[in-house]
Amino acid sequence: MNRFDTFAMLDWSGGNDTGPRPCRDAIWLGVTRDGVDEAPMYLRNRAEAEAALMALIAAELAAGRRLLIGVDFPFGFPAGFARGLTGCDNPFAVWDWLETVIEDAPGGNNRFDVAGEINGRFPGVGPFWFNGLKREIDGLPRKDTRAGHGMAEKRAAEARAPGAFTCWQVGGF
């Protein structure tokens, strides 16, 4: 017997709006309810994905159902990052800080610029890397050429998962 009635898995993409036609490098949501898989849901941008998740959560709560949501990105950073960025060890302080500086819209966001700004707060080069834009961004290397920033490459969870990406890579392949 499962402790949950519904399982949802979100395959996230940091990319911009991918258009009305489903494509591989986009956001997808899979839902299994009472052991029955629903058709995968194509979500063309982050705003649409957030709205779909909020609707799913509201519907499951209203129906008195237990929901487990999984995502393919980390919710935190390696130990010491919160202090290096915000001056305190509380990981939620990182989220609060990011909320004040990230500008997001279906057509684009400033995550690469913010990553470059954050890198400037740490010694050496990094920790963030992968400038996926055509323009140069001060402090954000295009390739993994980082050194001396003082942060672990992976959290304990990723270190135990072969093939897991580092949270420092802000662009995808």
C-alpha positions as CSV (number, residue, x, y, z in Angstrom):
1,M,0.0,0.0,0.0
2,N,1.4,3.4,-0.9
3,R,1.4,6.3,1.5
4,F,0.5,8.6,-1.4
5,D,-2.5,8.6,-3.7
6,T,-0.8,10.6,-6.4
7,F,2.8,10.9,-7.6
8,A,4.0,13.7,-9.8
9,M,7.4,14.1,-11.5
10,L,8.5,17.4,-13.0
11,D,11.3,17.3,-15.7
12,W,12.4,20.9,-15.5
13,S,14.1,23.1,-18.0
14,G,15.7,26.4,-17.4
15,G,15.2,27.3,-21.0
16,N,12.8,30.0,-22.3
17,D,9.4,29.4,-23.8
18,T,9.6,26.5,-26.2
19,G,6.5,27.3,-28.2
20,P,3.1,25.6,-28.6
21,R,4.5,22.3,-30.1
22,P,5.9,19.8,-27.6
23,C,9.6,19.3,-27.9
24,R,12.3,17.4,-26.1
25,D,14.1,20.2,-24.3
26,A,11.1,21.6,-22.5
27,I,9.3,21.1,-19.2
28,W,7.2,18.0,-18.8
29,L,5.0,16.8,-15.9
30,G,4.1,13.2,-15.3
31,V,1.3,12.2,-13.0
32,T,0.3,8.8,-11.6
33,R,-2.9,8.7,-9.7
34,D,-4.1,5.5,-8.0
35,G,-1.6,3.6,-9.9
36,V,-2.7,4.9,-13.3
37,D,-0.3,6.9,-15.4
38,E,-1.8,10.0,-17.0
39,A,-0.5,11.3,-20.3
40,P,2.6,13.4,-19.9
41,M,1.8,17.1,-19.8
42,Y,3.9,19.4,-22.0
43,L,4.5,22.8,-20.3
44,R,6.0,25.4,-22.6
45,N,7.5,27.7,-20.0
46,R,8.3,28.1,-16.3
47,A,5.2,30.2,-15.6
48,E,2.9,27.5,-17.1
49,A,4.7,24.8,-15.1
50,E,4.2,26.7,-11.9
51,A,0.5,27.2,-12.6
52,A,0.1,23.5,-13.5
53,L,1.8,22.4,-10.2
54,M,-0.3,24.8,-8.2
55,A,-3.5,23.6,-9.8
56,L,-2.4,19.9,-9.2
57,I,-1.6,20.7,-5.5
58,A,-4.9,22.5,-5.0
59,A,-7.0,19.7,-6.7
60,E,-5.3,17.0,-4.7
61,L,-5.7,18.9,-1.4
62,A,-9.4,19.6,-2.2
63,A,-9.9,15.9,-2.9
64,G,-8.2,14.9,0.4
65,R,-5.5,13.0,-1.5
66,R,-1.8,12.7,-0.6
67,L,0.6,13.9,-3.2
68,L,4.3,13.3,-3.6
69,I,6.1,15.7,-6.1
70,G,9.6,14.9,-7.4
71,V,11.7,17.3,-9.4
72,D,15.0,16.9,-11.3
73,F,16.8,19.8,-9.7
74,P,18.3,20.5,-6.3
75,F,16.6,22.7,-3.7
76,G,19.8,23.6,-2.1
77,F,23.5,24.1,-2.5
78,P,26.6,22.5,-0.9
79,A,27.4,23.4,2.7
80,G,28.8,26.9,3.2
81,F,27.1,28.5,0.1
82,A,24.3,30.2,2.1
83,R,26.9,31.8,4.4
84,G,29.1,32.9,1.5
85,L,26.1,34.5,-0.3
86,T,24.0,35.8,2.5
87,G,26.2,35.9,5.6
88,C,24.1,33.3,7.5
89,D,23.8,29.5,7.4
90,N,20.0,29.4,6.8
91,P,19.4,27.9,3.3
92,F,16.1,29.8,3.1
93,A,18.0,33.0,3.2
94,V,19.4,32.0,-0.3
95,W,15.9,31.5,-1.6
96,D,14.9,34.9,-0.2
97,W,17.9,36.6,-1.7
98,L,17.3,34.9,-5.1
99,E,13.7,36.0,-5.1
100,T,14.8,39.7,-4.9
101,V,17.2,39.5,-7.8
102,I,15.9,36.9,-10.3
103,E,13.7,38.3,-13.0
104,D,11.8,35.6,-14.9
105,A,9.4,35.8,-17.8
106,P,8.3,33.2,-20.4
107,G,10.7,34.7,-22.9
108,G,13.8,34.9,-20.7
109,N,15.4,35.4,-17.3
110,N,18.5,36.9,-15.8
111,R,19.9,33.7,-14.1
112,F,23.2,33.9,-16.0
113,D,23.7,37.5,-14.9
114,V,22.9,36.6,-11.3
115,A,25.3,33.7,-11.4
116,G,28.0,36.0,-12.5
117,E,27.2,38.4,-9.7
118,I,27.2,35.6,-7.2
119,N,30.6,34.4,-8.5
120,G,32.0,37.8,-7.7
121,R,31.2,37.3,-4.0
122,F,33.5,34.2,-3.8
123,P,37.3,33.9,-4.2
124,G,38.8,32.4,-7.3
125,V,36.7,31.6,-10.3
126,G,33.2,30.3,-9.8
127,P,31.4,28.4,-8.3
128,F,28.8,28.8,-11.1
129,W,29.6,28.1,-14.7
130,F,28.1,27.7,-18.2
131,N,27.2,31.0,-19.8
132,G,24.6,29.9,-22.3
133,L,24.1,33.3,-23.8
134,K,25.8,34.8,-26.9
135,R,27.0,37.8,-24.9
136,E,29.8,37.6,-22.4
137,I,28.9,37.9,-18.7
138,D,31.5,39.1,-16.3
139,G,32.5,36.4,-13.8
140,L,30.6,33.5,-15.4
141,P,32.8,31.1,-17.4
142,R,31.4,29.4,-20.4
143,K,33.1,26.1,-19.6
144,D,34.0,24.4,-16.3
145,T,37.2,26.3,-15.8
146,R,36.5,27.2,-12.1
147,A,39.0,27.0,-9.3
148,G,39.6,28.4,-5.9
149,H,36.0,29.3,-5.0
150,G,36.0,27.1,-1.9
151,M,32.7,25.3,-2.5
152,A,32.2,21.5,-2.8
153,E,31.4,20.4,-6.3
154,K,28.3,18.5,-5.2
155,R,26.0,18.1,-2.2
156,A,26.1,14.8,-0.4
157,A,23.0,13.6,-2.4
158,E,24.6,14.2,-5.8
159,A,27.9,12.7,-4.7
160,R,26.1,9.4,-4.1
161,A,24.3,9.6,-7.5
162,P,26.5,8.7,-10.5
163,G,25.8,10.9,-13.4
164,A,24.1,13.7,-11.4
165,F,24.9,17.2,-12.6
166,T,26.5,19.7,-10.3
167,C,24.2,22.5,-9.1
168,W,26.8,25.0,-10.2
169,Q,26.0,24.4,-13.9
170,V,23.5,27.1,-14.8
171,G,23.0,26.0,-18.4
172,G,22.2,22.7,-20.0
173,F,23.3,20.5,-22.8
